[in-house]
PDB file of C-alpha atoms (C1' of nucleotides) in Angstrom:
ATOM      1  CA  MET A   1     119.139  83.629  52.825  1.00  0.00           C
ATOM      2  CA  PRO A   2     117.205  85.885  50.881  1.00  0.00           C
ATOM      3  CA  GLU A   3     115.253  88.708  52.044  1.00  0.00           C
ATOM      4  CA  LEU A   4     114.105  91.619  49.800  1.00  0.00           C
ATOM      5  CA  PRO A   5     117.788  92.872  49.257  1.00  0.00           C
ATOM      6  CA  GLU A   6     119.025  89.526  48.038  1.00  0.00           C
ATOM      7  CA  VAL A   7     115.994  88.766  46.000  1.00  0.00           C
ATOM      8  CA  GLU A   8     116.186  92.204  44.221  1.00  0.00           C
ATOM      9  CA  VAL A   9     119.955  91.967  43.696  1.00  0.00           C
ATOM     10  CA  THR A  10     119.478  88.620  42.124  1.00  0.00           C
ATOM     11  CA  ARG A  11     116.802  90.068  39.901  1.00  0.00           C
ATOM     12  CA  LEU A  12     118.850  92.942  38.658  1.00  0.00           C
ATOM     13  CA  SER A  13     121.843  90.494  37.879  1.00  0.00           C
ATOM     14  CA  PHE A  14     119.962  88.493  35.210  1.00  0.00           C
ATOM     15  CA  ALA A  15     116.560  90.323  34.220  1.00  0.00           C
ATOM     16  CA  ASP A  16     118.196  92.220  31.346  1.00  0.00           C
ATOM     17  CA  ARG A  17     119.980  89.096  30.039  1.00  0.00           C
ATOM     18  CA  ILE A  18     116.998  86.874  30.046  1.00  0.00           C
ATOM     19  CA  ASP A  19     114.532  89.164  28.666  1.00  0.00           C
ATOM     20  CA  GLY A  20     113.633  87.961  25.231  1.00  0.00           C
ATOM     21  CA  ALA A  21     115.051  84.780  25.454  1.00  0.00           C
ATOM     22  CA  VAL A  22     113.186  81.589  24.341  1.00  0.00           C
ATOM     23  CA  VAL A  23     112.869  78.529  26.327  1.00  0.00           C
ATOM     24  CA  THR A  24     114.547  75.565  24.920  1.00  0.00           C
ATOM     25  CA  GLY A  25     114.231  73.062  27.787  1.00  0.00           C
ATOM     26  CA  VAL A  26     113.628  72.545  31.370  1.00  0.00           C
ATOM     27  CA  ARG A  27     115.108  70.281  33.893  1.00  0.00           C
ATOM     28  CA  VAL A  28     113.599  69.545  37.457  1.00  0.00           C
ATOM     29  CA  GLY A  29     115.699  67.973  40.146  1.00  0.00           C
ATOM     30  CA  LYS A  30     114.132  66.920  43.644  1.00  0.00           C
ATOM     31  CA  PRO A  31     110.714  68.348  44.574  1.00  0.00           C
ATOM     32  CA  LEU A  32     110.697  71.767  45.725  1.00  0.00           C
ATOM     33  CA  ARG A  33     108.210  73.203  48.104  1.00  0.00           C
ATOM     34  CA  TRP A  34     105.150  73.018  45.741  1.00  0.00           C
ATOM     35  CA  PRO A  35     105.034  71.217  42.253  1.00  0.00           C
ATOM     36  CA  LEU A  36     105.735  73.020  39.257  1.00  0.00           C
ATOM     37  CA  GLY A  37     102.118  73.129  38.179  1.00  0.00           C
ATOM     38  CA  ILE A  38     102.855  72.408  34.475  1.00  0.00           C
ATOM     39  CA  GLU A  39     104.240  69.801  32.341  1.00  0.00           C
ATOM     40  CA  PRO A  40     107.889  70.897  31.922  1.00  0.00           C
ATOM     41  CA  LEU A  41     107.775  70.160  28.305  1.00  0.00           C
ATOM     42  CA  GLN A  42     104.990  72.982  27.805  1.00  0.00           C
ATOM     43  CA  LEU A  43     107.387  75.711  28.761  1.00  0.00           C
ATOM     44  CA  THR A  44     109.434  74.853  25.669  1.00  0.00           C
ATOM     45  CA  GLY A  45     109.099  77.644  23.075  1.00  0.00           C
ATOM     46  CA  LEU A  46     107.669  80.166  25.440  1.00  0.00           C
ATOM     47  CA  ARG A  47     109.545  83.751  25.257  1.00  0.00           C
ATOM     48  CA  VAL A  48     110.541  85.104  28.572  1.00  0.00           C
ATOM     49  CA  GLY A  49     109.755  88.582  29.295  1.00  0.00           C
ATOM     50  CA  ALA A  50     110.158  91.045  32.222  1.00  0.00           C
ATOM     51  CA  VAL A  51     111.330  89.711  35.561  1.00  0.00           C
ATOM     52  CA  THR A  52     109.681  91.470  38.313  1.00  0.00           C
ATOM     53  CA  ARG A  53     109.749  91.319  41.975  1.00  0.00           C
ATOM     54  CA  ARG A  54     106.855  91.303  44.836  1.00  0.00           C
ATOM     55  CA  GLY A  55     108.102  90.723  48.333  1.00  0.00           C
ATOM     56  CA  LYS A  56     110.641  88.086  48.209  1.00  0.00           C
ATOM     57  CA  TYR A  57     108.997  86.418  45.158  1.00  0.00           C
ATOM     58  CA  LEU A  58     110.326  87.014  41.530  1.00  0.00           C
ATOM     59  CA  TRP A  59     107.894  86.652  38.564  1.00  0.00           C
ATOM     60  CA  LEU A  60     109.241  85.721  35.182  1.00  0.00           C
ATOM     61  CA  SER A  61     106.576  86.550  32.789  1.00  0.00           C
ATOM     62  CA  MET A  62     106.293  84.335  29.702  1.00  0.00           C
ATOM     63  CA  ARG A  63     104.482  84.365  26.379  1.00  0.00           C
ATOM     64  CA  ALA A  64     103.529  82.179  23.781  1.00  0.00           C
ATOM     65  CA  GLY A  65     102.431  83.597  20.546  1.00  0.00           C
ATOM     66  CA  GLU A  66     104.752  84.082  17.566  1.00  0.00           C
ATOM     67  CA  VAL A  67     107.653  82.010  18.784  1.00  0.00           C
ATOM     68  CA  ALA A  68     106.441  78.524  18.224  1.00  0.00           C
ATOM     69  CA  PRO A  69     102.901  78.600  16.794  1.00  0.00           C
ATOM     70  CA  ASN A  70     102.980  74.861  16.400  1.00  0.00           C
ATOM     71  CA  ALA A  71     104.074  73.771  19.756  1.00  0.00           C
ATOM     72  CA  VAL A  72     101.741  72.563  22.469  1.00  0.00           C
ATOM     73  CA  LEU A  73     101.710  75.553  24.688  1.00  0.00           C
ATOM     74  CA  PRO A  74      99.735  76.797  27.518  1.00  0.00           C
ATOM     75  CA  SER A  75      98.421  80.421  27.417  1.00  0.00           C
ATOM     76  CA  ASP A  76     100.688  83.094  28.399  1.00  0.00           C
ATOM     77  CA  GLY A  77     101.741  83.068  31.983  1.00  0.00           C
ATOM     78  CA  GLY A  78     104.918  82.991  34.026  1.00  0.00           C
ATOM     79  CA  LEU A  79     107.024  81.344  36.679  1.00  0.00           C
ATOM     80  CA  LEU A  80     106.887  82.514  40.264  1.00  0.00           C
ATOM     81  CA  LEU A  81     110.094  81.756  42.202  1.00  0.00           C
ATOM     82  CA  HIS A  82     110.963  81.847  45.701  1.00  0.00           C
ATOM     83  CA  LEU A  83     114.453  81.359  47.263  1.00  0.00           C
ATOM     84  CA  GLY A  84     113.284  79.982  50.399  1.00  0.00           C
ATOM     85  CA  MET A  85     115.967  79.905  53.076  1.00  0.00           C
ATOM     86  CA  SER A  86     118.890  78.422  50.956  1.00  0.00           C
ATOM     87  CA  GLY A  87     117.928  79.225  47.521  1.00  0.00           C
ATOM     88  CA  SER A  88     120.271  81.220  44.793  1.00  0.00           C
ATOM     89  CA  LEU A  89     119.957  81.690  41.006  1.00  0.00           C
ATOM     90  CA  ALA A  90     122.576  81.439  38.556  1.00  0.00           C
ATOM     91  CA  PHE A  91     122.171  82.636  34.796  1.00  0.00           C
ATOM     92  CA  SER A  92     125.176  81.270  32.753  1.00  0.00           C
ATOM     93  CA  PRO A  93     125.493  80.757  29.005  1.00  0.00           C
ATOM     94  CA  GLN A  94     127.392  77.535  29.721  1.00  0.00           C
ATOM     95  CA  PRO A  95     126.133  75.969  32.758  1.00  0.00           C
ATOM     96  CA  ALA A  96     128.126  73.137  34.316  1.00  0.00           C
ATOM     97  CA  ALA A  97     126.577  69.704  34.852  1.00  0.00           C
ATOM     98  CA  PRO A  98     123.851  69.995  37.494  1.00  0.00           C
ATOM     99  CA  GLY A  99     125.064  69.386  40.971  1.00  0.00           C
ATOM    100  CA  VAL A 100     123.012  67.441  43.863  1.00  0.00           C
ATOM    101  CA  HIS A 101     121.439  70.751  44.946  1.00  0.00           C
ATOM    102  CA  ASP A 102     120.505  72.133  41.555  1.00  0.00           C
ATOM    103  CA  HIS A 103     116.698  71.602  41.494  1.00  0.00           C
ATOM    104  CA  PHE A 104     115.392  73.434  38.547  1.00  0.00           C
ATOM    105  CA  ASP A 105     117.045  74.598  35.191  1.00  0.00           C
ATOM    106  CA  LEU A 106     115.385  76.817  32.804  1.00  0.00           C
ATOM    107  CA  ALA A 107     117.493  76.371  29.512  1.00  0.00           C
ATOM    108  CA  THR A 108     116.990  79.364  27.030  1.00  0.00           C
ATOM    109  CA  ASP A 109     118.601  80.261  23.939  1.00  0.00           C
ATOM    110  CA  ARG A 110     120.762  82.908  25.740  1.00  0.00           C
ATOM    111  CA  GLY A 111     121.609  80.775  28.744  1.00  0.00           C
ATOM    112  CA  THR A 112     120.309  78.677  31.491  1.00  0.00           C
ATOM    113  CA  LEU A 113     118.628  80.094  34.634  1.00  0.00           C
ATOM    114  CA  ARG A 114     119.402  77.581  37.626  1.00  0.00           C
ATOM    115  CA  LEU A 115     117.990  77.449  40.935  1.00  0.00           C
ATOM    116  CA  THR A 116     120.384  75.895  43.554  1.00  0.00           C
ATOM    117  CA  ASP A 117     118.608  75.195  46.784  1.00  0.00           C
ATOM    118  CA  PRO A 118     120.141  72.796  49.381  1.00  0.00           C
ATOM    119  CA  ARG A 119     117.161  72.924  51.864  1.00  0.00           C
ATOM    120  CA  ARG A 120     114.481  73.033  49.015  1.00  0.00           C
ATOM    121  CA  PHE A 121     112.440  75.404  50.885  1.00  0.00           C
ATOM    122  CA  GLY A 122     112.360  77.315  47.681  1.00  0.00           C
ATOM    123  CA  ALA A 123     109.832  77.013  44.713  1.00  0.00           C
ATOM    124  CA  VAL A 124     109.197  77.415  41.020  1.00  0.00           C
ATOM    125  CA  VAL A 125     105.463  77.536  40.170  1.00  0.00           C
ATOM    126  CA  TRP A 126     103.628  78.085  37.025  1.00  0.00           C
ATOM    127  CA  SER A 127     100.619  80.535  37.256  1.00  0.00           C
ATOM    128  CA  PRO A 128      98.521  82.141  34.297  1.00  0.00           C
ATOM    129  CA  THR A 129      98.914  85.606  35.812  1.00  0.00           C
ATOM    130  CA  LEU A 130     100.264  87.204  39.011  1.00  0.00           C
ATOM    131  CA  ASP A 131      96.722  87.732  40.175  1.00  0.00           C
ATOM    132  CA  THR A 132      95.324  84.407  39.540  1.00  0.00           C
ATOM    133  CA  GLY A 133      96.257  80.497  40.082  1.00  0.00           C
ATOM    134  CA  MET A 134      98.914  79.885  42.557  1.00  0.00           C
ATOM    135  CA  ALA A 135     100.604  83.077  42.369  1.00  0.00           C
ATOM    136  CA  GLY A 136      97.518  84.985  43.246  1.00  0.00           C
ATOM    137  CA  LYS A 137      96.991  82.646  46.128  1.00  0.00           C
ATOM    138  CA  LEU A 138     100.468  83.077  47.444  1.00  0.00           C
ATOM    139  CA  LEU A 139     100.779  86.823  46.793  1.00  0.00           C
ATOM    140  CA  ALA A 140      97.245  87.714  48.160  1.00  0.00           C
ATOM    141  CA  SER A 141      97.945  88.400  51.808  1.00  0.00           C
ATOM    142  CA  LEU A 142     101.198  90.305  51.262  1.00  0.00           C
ATOM    143  CA  GLY A 143     101.661  93.780  52.799  1.00  0.00           C
ATOM    144  CA  LEU A 144     102.931  96.988  51.009  1.00  0.00           C
ATOM    145  CA  GLU A 145     106.418  97.277  49.398  1.00  0.00           C
ATOM    146  CA  PRO A 146     108.732  98.979  51.671  1.00  0.00           C
ATOM    147  CA  PHE A 147     109.661 101.527  48.979  1.00  0.00           C
ATOM    148  CA  ASP A 148     106.032 102.279  47.943  1.00  0.00           C
ATOM    149  CA  ALA A 149     105.047 105.653  48.591  1.00  0.00           C
ATOM    150  CA  ALA A 150     102.064 104.620  50.557  1.00  0.00           C
ATOM    151  CA  PHE A 151     104.159 102.737  53.239  1.00  0.00           C
ATOM    152  CA  ASP A 152     104.847 105.593  55.785  1.00  0.00           C
ATOM    153  CA  GLY A 153     104.463 106.111  59.415  1.00  0.00           C
ATOM    154  CA  VAL A 154     100.878 106.651  59.322  1.00  0.00           C
ATOM    155  CA  HIS A 155     100.207 103.468  57.583  1.00  0.00           C
ATOM    156  CA  LEU A 156     102.372 101.312  59.652  1.00  0.00           C
ATOM    157  CA  HIS A 157     100.939 102.877  62.904  1.00  0.00           C
ATOM    158  CA  ALA A 158      97.413 102.126  61.766  1.00  0.00           C
ATOM    159  CA  ALA A 159      98.392  98.613  60.834  1.00  0.00           C
ATOM    160  CA  LEU A 160     100.404  97.825  63.814  1.00  0.00           C
ATOM    161  CA  GLN A 161      97.319  99.102  66.095  1.00  0.00           C
ATOM    162  CA  ARG A 162      95.322  96.229  64.786  1.00  0.00           C
ATOM    163  CA  ARG A 163      97.841  93.637  66.107  1.00  0.00           C
ATOM    164  CA  ARG A 164      99.350  92.978  69.332  1.00  0.00           C
ATOM    165  CA  VAL A 165     102.259  90.516  68.660  1.00  0.00           C
ATOM    166  CA  ALA A 166     105.912  91.685  69.333  1.00  0.00           C
ATOM    167  CA  ILE A 167     106.897  94.184  66.729  1.00  0.00           C
ATOM    168  CA  LYS A 168     109.734  91.862  65.369  1.00  0.00           C
ATOM    169  CA  LEU A 169     107.286  89.376  64.428  1.00  0.00           C
ATOM    170  CA  ALA A 170     104.729  91.783  63.054  1.00  0.00           C
ATOM    171  CA  LEU A 171     107.554  92.650  60.563  1.00  0.00           C
ATOM    172  CA  LEU A 172     108.499  89.101  59.939  1.00  0.00           C
ATOM    173  CA  GLY A 173     104.847  88.328  59.054  1.00  0.00           C
ATOM    174  CA  GLY A 174     105.091  90.246  55.687  1.00  0.00           C
ATOM    175  CA  ASP A 175     101.191  91.077  55.812  1.00  0.00           C
ATOM    176  CA  ILE A 176     102.012  94.526  56.927  1.00  0.00           C
ATOM    177  CA  VAL A 177     105.306  95.277  54.843  1.00  0.00           C
ATOM    178  CA  VAL A 178     107.214  92.865  52.885  1.00  0.00           C
ATOM    179  CA  GLY A 179     110.675  92.375  52.543  1.00  0.00           C
ATOM    180  CA  ALA A 180     112.300  92.511  55.862  1.00  0.00           C
ATOM    181  CA  GLY A 181     113.416  88.956  57.165  1.00  0.00           C
ATOM    182  CA  ASN A 182     115.332  88.104  60.114  1.00  0.00           C
ATOM    183  CA  ILE A 183     118.489  90.202  59.651  1.00  0.00           C
ATOM    184  CA  TYR A 184     116.751  93.225  58.482  1.00  0.00           C
ATOM    185  CA  ALA A 185     114.071  93.362  60.921  1.00  0.00           C
ATOM    186  CA  CYS A 186     116.633  93.182  63.498  1.00  0.00           C
ATOM    187  CA  GLU A 187     118.756  95.903  61.940  1.00  0.00           C
ATOM    188  CA  ALA A 188     115.869  98.151  61.323  1.00  0.00           C
ATOM    189  CA  LEU A 189     114.467  97.977  64.904  1.00  0.00           C
ATOM    190  CA  PHE A 190     117.910  98.567  66.056  1.00  0.00           C
ATOM    191  CA  THR A 191     118.257 101.699  63.892  1.00  0.00           C
ATOM    192  CA  ALA A 192     114.790 102.781  65.038  1.00  0.00           C
ATOM    193  CA  GLY A 193     115.916 102.284  68.696  1.00  0.00           C
ATOM    194  CA  ILE A 194     112.910  99.962  69.450  1.00  0.00           C
ATOM    195  CA  ASP A 195     113.085  96.768  71.650  1.00  0.00           C
ATOM    196  CA  PRO A 196     111.911  93.867  69.346  1.00  0.00           C
ATOM    197  CA  ARG A 197     109.716  92.628  72.189  1.00  0.00           C
ATOM    198  CA  THR A 198     107.573  95.669  72.155  1.00  0.00           C
ATOM    199  CA  ARG A 199     103.918  94.987  71.444  1.00  0.00           C
ATOM    200  CA  SER A 200     102.925  96.389  68.097  1.00  0.00           C
ATOM    201  CA  ASP A 201      99.978  98.384  69.145  1.00  0.00           C
ATOM    202  CA  ARG A 202     102.041 100.104  71.896  1.00  0.00           C
ATOM    203  CA  LEU A 203     104.215 101.965  69.253  1.00  0.00           C
ATOM    204  CA  SER A 204     103.464 105.528  69.106  1.00  0.00           C
ATOM    205  CA  ARG A 205     102.875 107.442  65.654  1.00  0.00           C
ATOM    206  CA  PRO A 206     106.397 109.066  65.915  1.00  0.00           C
ATOM    207  CA  ARG A 207     108.053 105.821  66.639  1.00  0.00           C
ATOM    208  CA  CYS A 208     106.381 104.115  63.834  1.00  0.00           C
ATOM    209  CA  GLN A 209     107.573 106.955  61.512  1.00  0.00           C
ATOM    210  CA  ARG A 210     111.071 106.229  62.519  1.00  0.00           C
ATOM    211  CA  LEU A 211     110.782 102.719  62.151  1.00  0.00           C
ATOM    212  CA  ALA A 212     109.401 103.072  58.433  1.00  0.00           C
ATOM    213  CA  GLN A 213     112.169 105.136  57.728  1.00  0.00           C
ATOM    214  CA  ALA A 214     114.741 102.607  59.358  1.00  0.00           C
ATOM    215  CA  ILE A 215     113.147  99.775  57.376  1.00  0.00           C
ATOM    216  CA  ARG A 216     113.727 101.672  54.037  1.00  0.00           C
ATOM    217  CA  GLN A 217     117.105 102.938  54.915  1.00  0.00           C
ATOM    218  CA  THR A 218     118.239  99.414  56.114  1.00  0.00           C
ATOM    219  CA  LEU A 219     116.975  97.846  52.895  1.00  0.00           C
ATOM    220  CA  GLN A 220     118.445 100.346  50.740  1.00  0.00           C
ATOM    221  CA  ALA A 221     121.862 100.057  52.407  1.00  0.00           C
ATOM    222  CA  ALA A 222     121.856  96.254  51.964  1.00  0.00           C
ATOM    223  CA  LEU A 223     120.906  96.776  48.289  1.00  0.00           C
ATOM    224  CA  ASP A 224     123.734  99.082  47.807  1.00  0.00           C
ATOM    225  CA  LEU A 225     126.270  96.458  49.270  1.00  0.00           C
ATOM    226  CA  GLY A 226     124.821  93.462  47.076  1.00  0.00           C
ATOM    227  CA  GLY A 227     122.672  91.873  50.055  1.00  0.00           C
ATOM    228  CA  SER A 228     124.105  89.793  52.922  1.00  0.00           C
ATOM    229  CA  THR A 229     126.166  86.480  52.273  1.00  0.00           C
ATOM    230  CA  LEU A 230     125.918  84.593  55.580  1.00  0.00           C
ATOM    231  CA  ARG A 231     126.860  81.306  53.905  1.00  0.00           C
ATOM    232  CA  ASP A 232     125.798  80.716  50.390  1.00  0.00           C
ATOM    233  CA  PHE A 233     123.896  83.603  48.993  1.00  0.00           C
ATOM    234  CA  ARG A 234     125.108  84.665  45.364  1.00  0.00           C
ATOM    235  CA  ASP A 235     123.619  86.731  42.767  1.00  0.00           C
ATOM    236  CA  ALA A 236     123.182  85.492  39.274  1.00  0.00           C
ATOM    237  CA  HIS A 237     126.697  86.391  38.388  1.00  0.00           C
ATOM    238  CA  GLY A 238     127.895  84.366  41.424  1.00  0.00           C
ATOM    239  CA  MET A 239     128.843  87.495  43.370  1.00  0.00           C
ATOM    240  CA  ALA A 240     128.399  87.470  47.264  1.00  0.00           C
ATOM    241  CA  GLY A 241     127.067  90.360  49.176  1.00  0.00           C
ATOM    242  CA  GLN A 242     128.721  92.578  51.858  1.00  0.00           C
ATOM    243  CA  PHE A 243     126.053  93.794  54.012  1.00  0.00           C
ATOM    244  CA  GLN A 244     126.692  91.255  56.830  1.00  0.00           C
ATOM    245  CA  LEU A 245     130.100  93.216  57.504  1.00  0.00           C
ATOM    246  CA  SER A 246     127.991  96.105  58.601  1.00  0.00           C
ATOM    247  CA  ALA A 247     125.294  94.539  60.525  1.00  0.00           C
ATOM    248  CA  ARG A 248     125.297  96.076  63.937  1.00  0.00           C
ATOM    249  CA  VAL A 249     123.262  93.447  65.775  1.00  0.00           C
ATOM    250  CA  TYR A 250     122.329  90.567  63.755  1.00  0.00           C
ATOM    251  CA  GLY A 251     124.830  87.653  64.529  1.00  0.00           C
ATOM    252  CA  ARG A 252     126.808  89.819  67.130  1.00  0.00           C
ATOM    253  CA  ALA A 253     125.695  88.253  70.391  1.00  0.00           C
ATOM    254  CA  GLY A 254     127.907  89.183  73.203  1.00  0.00           C
ATOM    255  CA  GLN A 255     129.840  91.605  71.170  1.00  0.00           C
ATOM    256  CA  SER A 256     129.732  95.403  72.110  1.00  0.00           C
ATOM    257  CA  CYS A 257     126.998  97.612  70.703  1.00  0.00           C
ATOM    258  CA  THR A 258     128.740  99.829  67.989  1.00  0.00           C
ATOM    259  CA  VAL A 259     126.899 102.851  69.591  1.00  0.00           C
ATOM    260  CA  CYS A 260     126.882 102.331  73.381  1.00  0.00           C
ATOM    261  CA  GLY A 261     129.253  99.375  74.030  1.00  0.00           C
ATOM    262  CA  THR A 262     126.676  97.470  75.949  1.00  0.00           C
ATOM    263  CA  PRO A 263     126.878  93.502  74.897  1.00  0.00           C
ATOM    264  CA  VAL A 264     124.379  92.681  72.125  1.00  0.00           C
ATOM    265  CA  ARG A 265     121.809  90.246  73.432  1.00  0.00           C
ATOM    266  CA  ARG A 266     120.401  87.096  71.542  1.00  0.00           C
ATOM    267  CA  ILE A 267     116.923  86.110  72.527  1.00  0.00           C
ATOM    268  CA  VAL A 268     114.295  83.724  70.715  1.00  0.00           C
ATOM    269  CA  GLN A 269     110.949  84.841  69.296  1.00  0.00           C
ATOM    270  CA  ALA A 270     108.812  82.265  67.373  1.00  0.00           C
ATOM    271  CA  GLN A 271     111.756  80.000  67.250  1.00  0.00           C
ATOM    272  CA  ARG A 272     113.957  82.504  65.626  1.00  0.00           C
ATOM    273  CA  SER A 273     116.967  84.308  66.797  1.00  0.00           C
ATOM    274  CA  THR A 274     116.471  88.087  67.763  1.00  0.00           C
ATOM    275  CA  PHE A 275     119.615  90.350  68.218  1.00  0.00           C
ATOM    276  CA  PHE A 276     119.384  93.711  69.933  1.00  0.00           C
ATOM    277  CA  CYS A 277     121.211  96.237  72.152  1.00  0.00           C
ATOM    278  CA  PRO A 278     119.209  96.302  75.493  1.00  0.00           C
ATOM    279  CA  SER A 279     120.443  99.637  76.114  1.00  0.00           C
ATOM    280  CA  CYS A 280     119.780 101.580  72.825  1.00  0.00           C
ATOM    281  CA  GLN A 281     116.442  99.773  72.010  1.00  0.00           C
ATOM    282  CA  LYS A 282     113.478 100.690  74.356  1.00  0.00           C
ATOM    283  CA  ARG A 283     109.894  99.274  74.792  1.00  0.00           C
TER     284      ARG A 283
ATOM    285  C1'  DC B   1      90.322  86.591  63.365  1.00  0.00           C
ATOM    286  C1'  DT B   2      94.518  86.206  66.143  1.00  0.00           C
ATOM    287  C1'  DG B   3      98.563  84.417  67.831  1.00  0.00           C
ATOM    288  C1'  DG B   4     101.590  80.529  68.835  1.00  0.00           C
ATOM    289  C1'  DG B   5     103.845  76.515  67.472  1.00  0.00           C
ATOM    290  C1'  DC B   6     105.270  73.116  64.130  1.00  0.00           C
ATOM    291  C1'  DT B   7     106.786  71.723  59.774  1.00  0.00           C
ATOM    292  C1'  DC B   8     109.415  70.953  55.211  1.00  0.00           C
ATOM    293  C1'  DC B   9     115.209  69.621  54.252  1.00  0.00           C
ATOM    294  C1'  DT B  10     120.151  69.704  54.425  1.00  0.00           C
ATOM    295  C1'  DG B  11     124.373  71.526  55.943  1.00  0.00           C
ATOM    296  C1'  DT B  12     127.574  73.282  59.401  1.00  0.00           C
ATOM    297  C1'  DC B  13     129.460  73.866  63.695  1.00  0.00           C
ATOM    298  C1'  DA B  14     130.267  73.826  68.763  1.00  0.00           C
ATOM    299  C1'  DG B  15     130.788  70.638  72.444  1.00  0.00           C
ATOM    300  C1'  DC B  16     131.846  66.300  74.361  1.00  0.00           C
TER     301       DC B  16
ATOM    302  C1'  DT C   1     137.992  61.641  64.936  1.00  0.00           C
ATOM    303  C1'  DG C   2     132.997  60.652  65.657  1.00  0.00           C
ATOM    304  C1'  DC C   3     128.566  61.411  67.321  1.00  0.00           C
ATOM    305  C1'  DT C   4     124.899  64.675  68.904  1.00  0.00           C
ATOM    306  C1'  DG C   5     122.136  68.656  69.151  1.00  0.00           C
ATOM    307  C1'  DA C   6     121.580  73.231  68.204  1.00  0.00           C
ATOM    308  C1'  DC C   7     120.871  76.381  64.677  1.00  0.00           C
ATOM    309  C1'  DA C   8     120.248  78.564  60.048  1.00  0.00           C
ATOM    310  C1'  DG C   9     118.524  84.010  55.612  1.00  0.00           C
ATOM    311  C1'  DG C  10     111.094  81.727  54.983  1.00  0.00           C
ATOM    312  C1'  DA C  11     106.435  81.023  55.276  1.00  0.00           C
ATOM    313  C1'  DG C  12     102.214  77.997  55.035  1.00  0.00           C
ATOM    314  C1'  DC C  13      99.334  75.535  57.848  1.00  0.00           C
ATOM    315  C1'  DC C  14      96.991  73.790  61.907  1.00  0.00           C
ATOM    316  C1'  DC C  15      95.098  74.385  66.284  1.00  0.00           C
ATOM    317  C1'  DA C  16      93.299  76.840  70.354  1.00  0.00           C
TER     318       DA C  16
END
DNA sequence: CTGGGCTCCTGTCAGC
DNA sequence: TGCTGACAGGAGCCCA
C-alpha cells in the first residue's frame, strides 16, 4: 500500500491530535518486521510530540521529563513506524476491540493509535533519536526527499550516471530519491515519457529534469487526492484515497493509453509489475 | 561496490 | 464449491 503520499496523508490525519498526548498503555500483537526494541511498559508516561515523516517512515517523537518523574522511563526517544505493504494507522478516542490484524496499539489520554497490518511487513521500532539506534540504521541510506529543493534534474542526472540499472528500479531503490513506490514510479515515468527499462545512465540531463518534475507532480497529485486505495489503505480517520482512479498506466494492462490509445503493457522487473505505454514512453 | 534474486506474511482472485 | 497458483502498495539481506 503505502508510498509517500499515503504515509504523508496518514501523518496529516493524526499528527495534530496526538501531539501532546500522554501514553497510558501499549499492546503488541503478533511480531512485525522487527522487535519493538523496548519493554512496552517503559513507554507508559511518555509524552508524544511532533509526528514527522522521512521517506515512507513516520517518526513519533516522545519525551519523558515532567509527565511522570517517578516512572521507570527510558531517555527521550521515539517510535519509528513503517506501514510495509499492507499497514494502516487509525487514531480513535474509543477504539474497538483489537482484530486479528491489529498488531500494535499505543493508547494515550487522547485516543489510541493502532497499526493494522495483515501481512506484517510493517514495523514499530523504538529509537533514542532519528540519527542513532535502529532509526539511524534504517534511514542512513535514504535518498533525497522529492520535495526538497536539492532534488532537481541536475542532482537526479548525477545520481543516475553512477548506476546502470533500469530507471524504474533506480527509483524504487529509494537511495536516490525516496517516496515513489511501484504505483508512482510507473506513473511518473509515464508522465516523463520514459521507458521504465531504460538504463539509468543513459538518460540525458533534460530527460532527468522532466523526470524529477514528473515525480514531484505525480506525488503532489496523489497527496491532493488522499493517496491511492487499491485494497485496504485508509488514513487515520478511516478515509480511502482516490488517486487510483486517475492512474494512467498502473493496473491498466491491456487498456488503452489515455493519450495515444495504444494498449498499456505489463512487464515484470525485479519480481514486480511495471505498467507502461510502449508508444508514449521511449528509451 | 553493484545488481539480481529471495524472503518475510496473509488475503484475494482467476482459472480449472 | 474447492483447490491451486499468481499476485499484491516494501525493502533488507545474501550472494555472485
